[in-house]
mmCIF file of C-alpha atoms in Angstrom:
data_model
loop_
_atom_site.group_PDB
_atom_site.id
_atom_site.type_symbol
_atom_site.label_atom_id
_atom_site.label_comp_id
_atom_site.label_asym_id
_atom_site.label_seq_id
_atom_site.Cartn_x
_atom_site.Cartn_y
_atom_site.Cartn_z
ATOM 1 C CA MET P 1 -23.132 28.942 -43.773
ATOM 2 C CA VAL P 2 -25.127 29.621 -40.036
ATOM 3 C CA VAL P 3 -26.494 32.935 -39.821
ATOM 4 C CA GLY P 4 -28.427 34.037 -36.650
ATOM 5 C CA CYS P 5 -27.398 31.107 -34.154
ATOM 6 C CA THR P 6 -26.959 31.836 -30.264
ATOM 7 C CA LEU P 7 -25.805 28.833 -28.239
ATOM 8 C CA ILE P 8 -26.713 28.282 -24.886
ATOM 9 C CA PHE P 9 -24.784 26.347 -22.697
ATOM 10 C CA ALA P 10 -26.322 25.478 -19.156
ATOM 11 C CA MET P 11 -23.936 24.737 -16.604
ATOM 12 C CA THR P 12 -22.801 24.810 -12.801
ATOM 13 C CA GLU P 13 -20.700 26.114 -10.679
ATOM 14 C CA ASN P 14 -19.436 25.709 -7.215
ATOM 15 C CA VAL P 15 -20.485 28.738 -5.065
ATOM 16 C CA LEU P 16 -18.748 28.523 -0.973
ATOM 17 C CA GLU P 17 -21.379 28.806 1.483
ATOM 18 C CA CYS P 18 -19.995 30.223 4.968
ATOM 19 C CA ALA P 19 -22.141 32.567 6.165
ATOM 20 C CA ALA P 20 -23.805 30.726 8.648
ATOM 21 C CA VAL P 21 -20.431 29.505 10.135
ATOM 22 C CA ALA P 22 -18.312 32.345 9.376
ATOM 23 C CA GLY P 23 -16.210 33.933 12.142
ATOM 24 C CA PRO P 24 -13.003 35.904 12.447
ATOM 25 C CA PHE P 25 -9.575 33.701 12.417
ATOM 26 C CA GLY P 26 -8.360 35.191 14.848
ATOM 27 C CA MET P 27 -5.811 38.257 13.868
ATOM 28 C CA GLU P 28 -7.406 40.239 17.121
ATOM 29 C CA ASP P 29 -7.553 37.355 20.054
ATOM 30 C CA GLY P 30 -3.512 36.534 18.461
ATOM 31 C CA HIS P 31 -4.858 32.640 17.747
ATOM 32 C CA ILE P 32 -3.298 34.022 14.079
ATOM 33 C CA PRO P 33 0.595 34.133 15.537
ATOM 34 C CA ASP P 34 3.209 36.781 14.888
ATOM 35 C CA ALA P 35 4.985 34.910 11.987
ATOM 36 C CA SER P 36 2.269 34.586 10.371
ATOM 37 C CA ILE P 37 1.423 38.182 9.421
ATOM 38 C CA THR P 38 4.311 39.336 6.834
ATOM 39 C CA VAL P 39 4.670 43.006 5.112
ATOM 40 C CA SER P 40 6.559 44.659 2.264
ATOM 41 C CA SER P 41 7.891 46.918 4.951
ATOM 42 C CA GLN P 42 6.798 48.671 7.977
ATOM 43 C CA PHE P 43 7.781 52.469 9.229
ATOM 44 C CA SER P 44 9.381 51.500 12.473
ATOM 45 C CA ASN P 45 9.011 48.518 14.890
ATOM 46 C CA SER P 46 6.749 50.034 16.451
ATOM 47 C CA LEU P 47 4.605 50.261 13.570
ATOM 48 C CA ALA P 48 5.323 46.228 12.936
ATOM 49 C CA PRO P 49 3.032 43.746 11.368
ATOM 50 C CA THR P 50 2.316 42.606 14.947
ATOM 51 C CA ARG P 51 0.346 45.772 15.336
ATOM 52 C CA VAL P 52 -1.940 45.550 12.846
ATOM 53 C CA ARG P 53 -4.788 43.309 14.865
ATOM 54 C CA LEU P 54 -8.226 44.899 14.774
ATOM 55 C CA ASN P 55 -8.686 46.591 18.170
ATOM 56 C CA SER P 56 -5.067 46.733 18.769
ATOM 57 C CA GLN P 57 -3.848 49.302 21.340
ATOM 58 C CA ALA P 58 -0.148 50.792 22.039
ATOM 59 C CA GLU P 59 0.403 52.726 25.535
ATOM 60 C CA SER P 60 0.102 55.907 23.320
ATOM 61 C CA GLY P 61 -3.253 54.684 22.445
ATOM 62 C CA THR P 62 -2.446 54.599 18.841
ATOM 63 C CA SER P 63 -1.611 51.670 17.339
ATOM 64 C CA GLY P 64 -1.496 49.538 13.441
ATOM 65 C CA TRP P 65 1.123 48.480 10.436
ATOM 66 C CA CYS P 66 2.296 51.529 9.012
ATOM 67 C CA LYS P 67 3.809 51.166 4.977
ATOM 68 C CA GLY P 68 7.424 52.641 4.446
ATOM 69 C CA ASN P 69 10.244 53.906 6.452
ATOM 70 C CA LEU P 70 11.485 57.635 7.648
ATOM 71 C CA GLU P 71 14.304 57.330 5.250
ATOM 72 C CA ILE P 72 12.398 56.493 1.978
ATOM 73 C CA ARG P 73 9.560 59.573 3.188
ATOM 74 C CA ARG P 74 12.717 61.802 3.657
ATOM 75 C CA SER P 75 14.130 61.094 0.094
ATOM 76 C CA GLY P 76 10.432 61.933 -1.199
ATOM 77 C CA ASN P 77 10.106 58.358 -2.961
ATOM 78 C CA GLN P 78 6.984 56.371 -2.226
ATOM 79 C CA GLU P 79 7.397 52.799 -2.031
ATOM 80 C CA VAL P 80 5.107 51.121 -4.920
ATOM 81 C CA ASP P 81 2.308 49.197 -3.711
ATOM 82 C CA PRO P 82 2.366 48.116 -0.226
ATOM 83 C CA TRP P 83 0.817 45.163 1.088
ATOM 84 C CA ILE P 84 0.199 43.267 4.518
ATOM 85 C CA GLN P 85 -0.391 39.655 4.399
ATOM 86 C CA VAL P 86 -1.439 36.885 6.857
ATOM 87 C CA ASP P 87 -1.111 33.190 5.962
ATOM 88 C CA LEU P 88 -3.416 31.679 8.039
ATOM 89 C CA GLY P 89 -2.347 28.136 8.712
ATOM 90 C CA PHE P 90 -4.554 26.235 6.740
ATOM 91 C CA THR P 91 -7.195 26.267 3.298
ATOM 92 C CA SER P 92 -9.984 28.364 4.590
ATOM 93 C CA ILE P 93 -13.311 29.920 2.866
ATOM 94 C CA ILE P 94 -12.778 33.910 3.172
ATOM 95 C CA THR P 95 -16.155 36.078 2.707
ATOM 96 C CA SER P 96 -14.899 39.584 4.375
ATOM 97 C CA VAL P 97 -12.461 41.764 5.963
ATOM 98 C CA ILE P 98 -13.136 44.410 8.952
ATOM 99 C CA THR P 99 -10.897 47.254 8.666
ATOM 100 C CA GLN P 100 -9.682 49.996 11.464
ATOM 101 C CA GLY P 101 -7.649 53.170 11.245
ATOM 102 C CA TYR P 102 -4.115 53.635 12.712
ATOM 103 C CA GLY P 103 -6.355 55.615 15.567
ATOM 104 C CA ASP P 104 -5.355 58.836 15.220
ATOM 105 C CA THR P 105 -5.167 60.991 11.251
ATOM 106 C CA SER P 106 -4.599 58.139 9.576
ATOM 107 C CA TRP P 107 -6.223 55.110 7.789
ATOM 108 C CA VAL P 108 -6.666 53.154 4.500
ATOM 109 C CA ALA P 109 -9.666 54.427 2.339
ATOM 110 C CA SER P 110 -9.150 51.414 -0.187
ATOM 111 C CA PHE P 111 -7.491 48.294 -0.778
ATOM 112 C CA LYS P 112 -6.874 45.798 -3.414
ATOM 113 C CA VAL P 113 -7.057 42.315 -2.538
ATOM 114 C CA ALA P 114 -4.927 38.954 -3.790
ATOM 115 C CA TYR P 115 -5.123 35.808 -2.033
ATOM 116 C CA SER P 116 -3.503 32.279 -2.909
ATOM 117 C CA GLY P 117 -2.890 28.695 -1.778
ATOM 118 C CA ASP P 118 0.891 28.167 -1.942
ATOM 119 C CA GLY P 119 2.053 32.106 -1.238
ATOM 120 C CA GLN P 120 3.404 32.462 -4.809
ATOM 121 C CA GLU P 121 0.539 32.432 -7.293
ATOM 122 C CA TRP P 122 -1.851 35.687 -6.448
ATOM 123 C CA THR P 123 -5.442 36.158 -7.960
ATOM 124 C CA ALA P 124 -7.129 39.298 -7.638
ATOM 125 C CA VAL P 125 -10.367 40.281 -5.979
ATOM 126 C CA THR P 126 -11.782 43.274 -7.254
ATOM 127 C CA ASN P 127 -15.226 45.260 -6.555
ATOM 128 C CA ASN P 128 -16.635 45.110 -9.794
ATOM 129 C CA GLY P 129 -12.861 45.698 -11.807
ATOM 130 C CA SER P 130 -11.638 48.486 -8.706
ATOM 131 C CA SER P 131 -10.789 48.865 -5.158
ATOM 132 C CA PHE P 132 -12.585 48.557 -2.457
ATOM 133 C CA PRO P 133 -13.309 51.909 -0.336
ATOM 134 C CA VAL P 134 -12.740 51.054 3.507
ATOM 135 C CA ASN P 135 -12.870 53.668 6.495
ATOM 136 C CA TYR P 136 -13.370 56.985 7.120
ATOM 137 C CA ASP P 137 -12.138 57.641 10.653
ATOM 138 C CA SER P 138 -9.384 55.640 12.462
ATOM 139 C CA ASN P 139 -11.240 53.649 14.770
ATOM 140 C CA THR P 140 -14.874 52.716 13.255
ATOM 141 C CA GLN P 141 -14.850 49.768 11.903
ATOM 142 C CA VAL P 142 -16.116 48.628 8.998
ATOM 143 C CA THR P 143 -16.409 45.031 7.411
ATOM 144 C CA THR P 144 -16.063 44.977 3.357
ATOM 145 C CA SER P 145 -17.633 41.823 2.179
ATOM 146 C CA PHE P 146 -16.308 40.192 -0.941
ATOM 147 C CA PRO P 147 -18.543 39.928 -3.907
ATOM 148 C CA ARG P 148 -18.177 35.758 -4.118
ATOM 149 C CA ALA P 149 -16.658 34.028 -1.095
ATOM 150 C CA PHE P 150 -12.711 32.370 -2.519
ATOM 151 C CA GLN P 151 -10.775 29.678 -1.278
ATOM 152 C CA ALA P 152 -7.174 30.380 0.299
ATOM 153 C CA ARG P 153 -4.442 30.189 2.807
ATOM 154 C CA PHE P 154 -2.787 33.035 2.462
ATOM 155 C CA LEU P 155 -4.914 36.581 1.987
ATOM 156 C CA ARG P 156 -2.523 39.981 1.068
ATOM 157 C CA ILE P 157 -4.198 43.403 1.275
ATOM 158 C CA VAL P 158 -3.025 46.217 -1.156
ATOM 159 C CA PRO P 159 -3.892 49.772 0.130
ATOM 160 C CA THR P 160 -4.642 52.009 -2.428
ATOM 161 C CA ALA P 161 -5.155 55.255 -1.114
ATOM 162 C CA CYS P 162 -4.958 56.690 2.694
ATOM 163 C CA THR P 163 -6.136 59.528 3.913
ATOM 164 C CA ASP P 164 -3.683 62.516 3.708
ATOM 165 C CA ASP P 165 -1.032 63.592 1.333
ATOM 166 C CA THR P 166 2.141 62.166 3.361
ATOM 167 C CA GLN P 167 0.473 58.908 2.021
ATOM 168 C CA CYS P 168 0.647 57.329 5.875
ATOM 169 C CA ILE P 169 -1.084 53.663 4.928
ATOM 170 C CA CYS P 170 -1.374 52.372 8.158
ATOM 171 C CA MET P 171 -4.274 50.152 8.835
ATOM 172 C CA ARG P 172 -5.682 47.539 11.540
ATOM 173 C CA PHE P 173 -7.659 44.467 10.141
ATOM 174 C CA GLU P 174 -9.084 40.790 10.902
ATOM 175 C CA VAL P 175 -10.039 38.126 8.554
ATOM 176 C CA VAL P 176 -13.616 36.470 8.683
ATOM 177 C CA GLY P 177 -14.657 33.014 7.155
ATOM 178 C CA CYS P 178 -14.159 29.631 7.920
ATOM 179 C CA CYS P 179 -11.801 26.063 7.847
ATOM 180 C CA ALA P 180 -12.488 25.141 4.109
ATOM 181 C CA CYS P 181 -13.447 21.954 5.961
ATOM 182 C CA ARG P 182 -16.211 23.611 7.256
ATOM 183 C CA CYS P 183 -18.312 25.264 4.375
ATOM 184 C CA PRO P 184 -20.464 23.428 2.355
ATOM 185 C CA VAL P 185 -20.294 24.132 -1.366
ATOM 186 C CA ARG P 186 -23.658 24.358 -3.553
ATOM 187 C CA ARG P 187 -23.723 23.846 -7.209
ATOM 188 C CA VAL P 188 -25.356 26.253 -8.897
ATOM 189 C CA PRO P 189 -26.611 26.314 -12.510
ATOM 190 C CA PHE P 190 -26.284 29.748 -14.865
ATOM 191 C CA ILE P 191 -26.644 29.820 -18.613
ATOM 192 C CA THR P 192 -24.439 31.682 -20.932
ATOM 193 C CA HIS P 193 -24.973 32.938 -24.257
ATOM 194 C CA VAL P 194 -22.800 32.679 -27.241
#
C-alpha cells in the first residue's frame, strides 16, 4: 500500500499564437458573404442577419440583428437561447469578437460563445464558467478577447442578457483572428499533479 504519494506529470500542450497576424475576418467589410450568416430567428426582414455587421447602418440610423419575431413577443413567449452564427469558410484561429449594440436603446449585455469545425458539434468557450460581459451602450465597440485562441470554421454567439425588460436582443459584431495556415503553434510545457 502506497500512502501520501503524489504523481507529477510533465506534459506539453499546443498554444495557438495569432496575435501578430490577427485581424478582422470581414463581417464589417463584407468579405464574409451574407449567406454565411445564419440565425435561430429574426424580428423582421429589416433586422435580418445581414444587419449584424459591425458599424452597419440603415437609413433610420439604427441597424443590427434582433432575435425573435413580433408574433412571439405579442404572445408573451420567449425564445430560448437565440443565436447568430457565422461560417468563416475555412478553418481559422479565433482570438476575439468586437460587438456593438443596435444603435438605439438595445444592446446585448452578455453572451456565450460556441465554436465548431463542421457546424454540427459545438464546443463552448466560457469566461471562467460564465457568460462574457460585453456592451454597455448601443454604439460603442467592445472587444471581447477569449481566454485562449481556438481553431474553428463556425462561430456561434448566444446572447444571455440584454438592456431592457422587453428582451430586445439586438447586436452587431466582427470576428477577429487569422487563417489557421498563418498562425504558428507553440508547444508549452505544463505540470499537473495527480
